[in-house]
XYZ file of C-alpha atoms in Angstrom:
245
model
C 36.305 42.667 -16.580
C 38.674 40.176 -14.970
C 36.638 40.128 -11.750
C 33.402 39.642 -13.686
C 34.924 36.768 -15.660
C 36.093 35.071 -12.444
C 32.707 35.512 -10.777
C 30.881 34.158 -13.813
C 33.196 31.143 -13.958
C 32.662 30.517 -10.263
C 28.892 30.638 -10.678
C 29.046 28.345 -13.690
C 27.908 31.005 -16.153
C 29.252 30.780 -19.685
C 30.357 33.670 -21.868
C 29.071 31.879 -24.967
C 25.586 32.117 -26.446
C 22.988 29.521 -27.357
C 21.438 32.067 -29.707
C 23.931 34.289 -31.552
C 21.233 36.888 -32.085
C 21.866 37.733 -28.437
C 25.455 38.604 -29.365
C 24.086 41.086 -31.880
C 21.970 42.647 -29.154
C 25.007 42.847 -26.844
C 27.018 44.557 -29.584
C 24.205 46.999 -30.302
C 23.803 47.798 -26.631
C 27.533 48.395 -26.182
C 27.793 50.542 -29.319
C 24.763 52.700 -28.523
C 25.868 53.048 -24.898
C 29.327 54.145 -26.012
C 27.871 56.756 -28.361
C 25.745 58.109 -25.538
C 28.656 58.177 -23.095
C 31.072 59.879 -25.508
C 28.461 62.418 -26.626
C 27.566 63.260 -23.018
C 31.215 63.679 -22.069
C 31.762 65.982 -25.041
C 28.698 68.045 -24.067
C 30.224 68.729 -20.666
C 33.125 70.483 -22.394
C 31.046 72.796 -24.589
C 28.113 73.885 -22.411
C 27.363 74.743 -18.771
C 27.367 71.676 -16.538
C 24.103 72.638 -14.844
C 22.282 72.856 -18.191
C 23.706 69.553 -19.412
C 22.829 67.846 -16.137
C 19.273 69.200 -16.149
C 18.733 68.005 -19.713
C 20.178 64.577 -18.871
C 17.049 63.938 -16.806
C 15.126 63.589 -20.071
C 16.513 60.035 -20.364
C 13.580 58.470 -18.424
C 11.173 60.452 -20.590
C 12.680 59.042 -23.781
C 12.814 55.561 -22.239
C 9.097 55.707 -21.436
C 8.248 57.058 -24.887
C 10.326 54.390 -26.650
C 8.854 51.633 -24.467
C 5.383 52.657 -25.572
C 6.403 52.956 -29.230
C 8.556 49.832 -29.601
C 7.667 47.480 -26.731
C 3.946 48.268 -26.928
C 3.673 48.874 -23.197
C 0.317 49.979 -21.838
C -0.317 53.691 -21.485
C -2.680 55.853 -19.510
C -3.774 59.468 -19.523
C -1.604 60.223 -16.482
C 1.432 58.820 -18.316
C 0.939 61.113 -21.308
C 0.372 64.096 -19.014
C 3.592 63.305 -17.146
C 5.539 62.990 -20.414
C 4.112 66.267 -21.705
C 5.049 68.120 -18.511
C 8.534 66.599 -18.550
C 9.256 67.591 -22.129
C 7.806 71.076 -21.583
C 10.237 71.465 -18.708
C 13.052 70.521 -21.066
C 11.873 73.170 -23.533
C 12.059 75.790 -20.776
C 15.680 74.797 -20.121
C 16.883 74.922 -23.745
C 14.959 78.120 -24.695
C 13.742 77.062 -28.164
C 13.835 80.407 -29.971
C 16.134 81.526 -32.809
C 17.784 84.329 -30.826
C 19.378 82.427 -27.948
C 18.841 78.762 -28.798
C 21.848 76.608 -27.914
C 22.154 73.920 -30.567
C 24.477 71.981 -28.268
C 21.391 71.136 -26.209
C 20.343 68.789 -28.992
C 23.538 66.804 -28.418
C 22.515 66.199 -24.815
C 19.091 65.067 -25.994
C 20.808 62.752 -28.455
C 22.897 61.265 -25.633
C 19.869 60.752 -23.401
C 18.010 59.115 -26.297
C 20.908 56.694 -26.613
C 20.688 55.897 -22.895
C 16.961 55.257 -23.308
C 17.617 52.828 -26.159
C 20.212 51.072 -23.990
C 17.573 50.650 -21.292
C 15.186 48.998 -23.761
C 17.940 46.673 -24.985
C 18.750 45.684 -21.411
C 15.099 44.862 -20.789
C 15.135 42.673 -23.885
C 18.396 40.962 -22.934
C 17.219 40.095 -19.418
C 14.623 37.753 -20.905
C 17.328 35.222 -21.796
C 20.668 36.529 -20.487
C 21.960 36.434 -16.886
C 22.769 39.871 -15.432
C 26.504 39.178 -15.067
C 26.849 38.289 -18.741
C 25.041 41.510 -19.696
C 27.372 43.590 -17.503
C 30.474 41.753 -18.758
C 29.782 42.317 -22.449
C 28.693 45.910 -21.822
C 32.067 46.695 -20.226
C 34.007 44.696 -22.811
C 32.408 46.346 -25.850
C 32.444 49.865 -24.407
C 36.095 49.418 -23.413
C 37.227 48.696 -26.970
C 35.048 51.451 -28.456
C 36.291 54.068 -25.965
C 39.932 52.889 -26.058
C 41.044 54.916 -29.136
C 39.629 58.127 -27.616
C 41.179 57.436 -24.230
C 44.644 56.675 -25.598
C 44.871 60.136 -27.167
C 44.814 61.770 -23.733
C 46.065 58.967 -21.493
C 48.401 59.857 -18.655
C 49.672 57.238 -16.249
C 48.182 57.988 -12.792
C 50.618 58.484 -9.937
C 50.812 56.024 -7.052
C 48.715 58.299 -4.860
C 46.131 58.606 -7.641
C 45.803 54.814 -7.828
C 45.360 54.721 -4.061
C 42.743 57.468 -4.292
C 40.821 55.579 -6.994
C 40.839 52.388 -4.920
C 39.581 54.314 -1.891
C 36.814 56.049 -3.866
C 35.618 52.716 -5.246
C 36.339 50.758 -2.048
C 32.740 49.742 -1.453
C 32.282 48.448 -4.998
C 35.615 46.626 -4.848
C 34.577 44.960 -1.592
C 31.204 43.982 -3.052
C 32.866 42.286 -6.037
C 35.602 40.755 -3.885
C 33.028 39.245 -1.521
C 31.495 37.313 -4.416
C 34.908 36.041 -5.539
C 35.813 35.025 -1.978
C 32.458 33.339 -1.412
C 32.606 31.353 -4.641
C 36.265 30.352 -4.170
C 35.658 29.252 -0.561
C 32.567 27.236 -1.392
C 34.217 25.568 -4.386
C 37.358 24.606 -2.447
C 36.064 23.851 1.056
C 32.285 23.644 0.747
C 31.948 26.407 3.367
C 30.676 29.959 3.024
C 32.575 32.965 4.336
C 29.480 35.185 4.255
C 25.864 34.317 4.907
C 25.180 35.538 1.357
C 27.159 37.413 -1.288
C 27.513 40.236 -2.285
C 28.248 41.003 1.313
C 25.531 43.618 1.863
C 23.158 40.620 1.915
C 25.321 39.204 4.704
C 24.128 42.017 6.976
C 20.505 41.696 5.858
C 20.550 37.992 6.767
C 22.128 38.979 10.069
C 19.038 40.958 11.018
C 19.802 44.452 9.724
C 16.871 46.232 8.108
C 17.274 46.997 4.415
C 17.091 50.736 5.097
C 19.865 50.407 7.687
C 22.140 48.629 5.227
C 21.467 51.193 2.491
C 22.040 54.230 4.725
C 25.223 52.840 6.291
C 26.622 51.860 2.909
C 25.822 55.368 1.645
C 27.778 56.794 4.550
C 30.724 54.478 3.862
C 30.671 55.403 0.170
C 30.509 59.126 1.013
C 33.474 58.857 3.390
C 35.418 56.884 0.783
C 34.782 59.507 -1.886
C 35.673 62.360 0.484
C 38.931 60.626 1.452
C 39.855 59.940 -2.154
C 39.094 63.497 -3.242
C 41.161 64.837 -0.349
C 44.126 62.792 -1.589
C 43.653 64.099 -5.132
C 43.397 67.681 -3.892
C 46.496 67.301 -1.751
C 48.513 65.976 -4.697
C 47.207 68.707 -7.025
C 47.890 71.507 -4.547
C 51.431 70.227 -4.068
C 52.074 70.272 -7.810
C 50.737 73.775 -8.419
C 52.005 75.243 -5.184
C 48.647 75.989 -3.591
C 48.804 76.563 0.164
C 46.484 74.220 2.047
C 43.893 76.115 4.116
């Protein structure tokens, strides 16, 4: 949130609204997104992860259906066929019969419906709101909604855990930091540190193909995650006395 606020200030974007109806939409988006996130997290504790994950892919189906119903988007026969096949696949997963039907599956569908509604709200907000303001208020609202639930189970991470988290998110931290550095440098000296920020555009402007940038950043992200998870595993194994292989 702090980084987003700094970036927005550097780019001259305000956190205030010309139309306060947009604030209502931000609040609705944050609230619905929080409900979806909390419901999905709860589902992972009460049902098999593979089933919950498979059902989570119904979110695009609901998003398409809601876009047709509420945004009056154009439809075609192929669209309805695709939706029908998608929802039939979901029925196969949840086994809709009285003998072995898992009612918890409906909670996953509820969560994915919430995500679909969030997608429609984002599409509406982008008509008048800059992307950074949308992201800022999403994180701000969801933070305060999720805070009471998080405080019940909060445990202060160890120093190695903080290091592991920074390593896992290193690429995203660097992306955000490049914007802050670029804005601060240009505001103070009139010079740019990167050809363009976020810094993945720096490489594109340097002649790298888009596919090259994407693949190499994927590799960096994968190595960061693997390194962070290795640190977490090492700390956990030390605590419980597991012998490293």
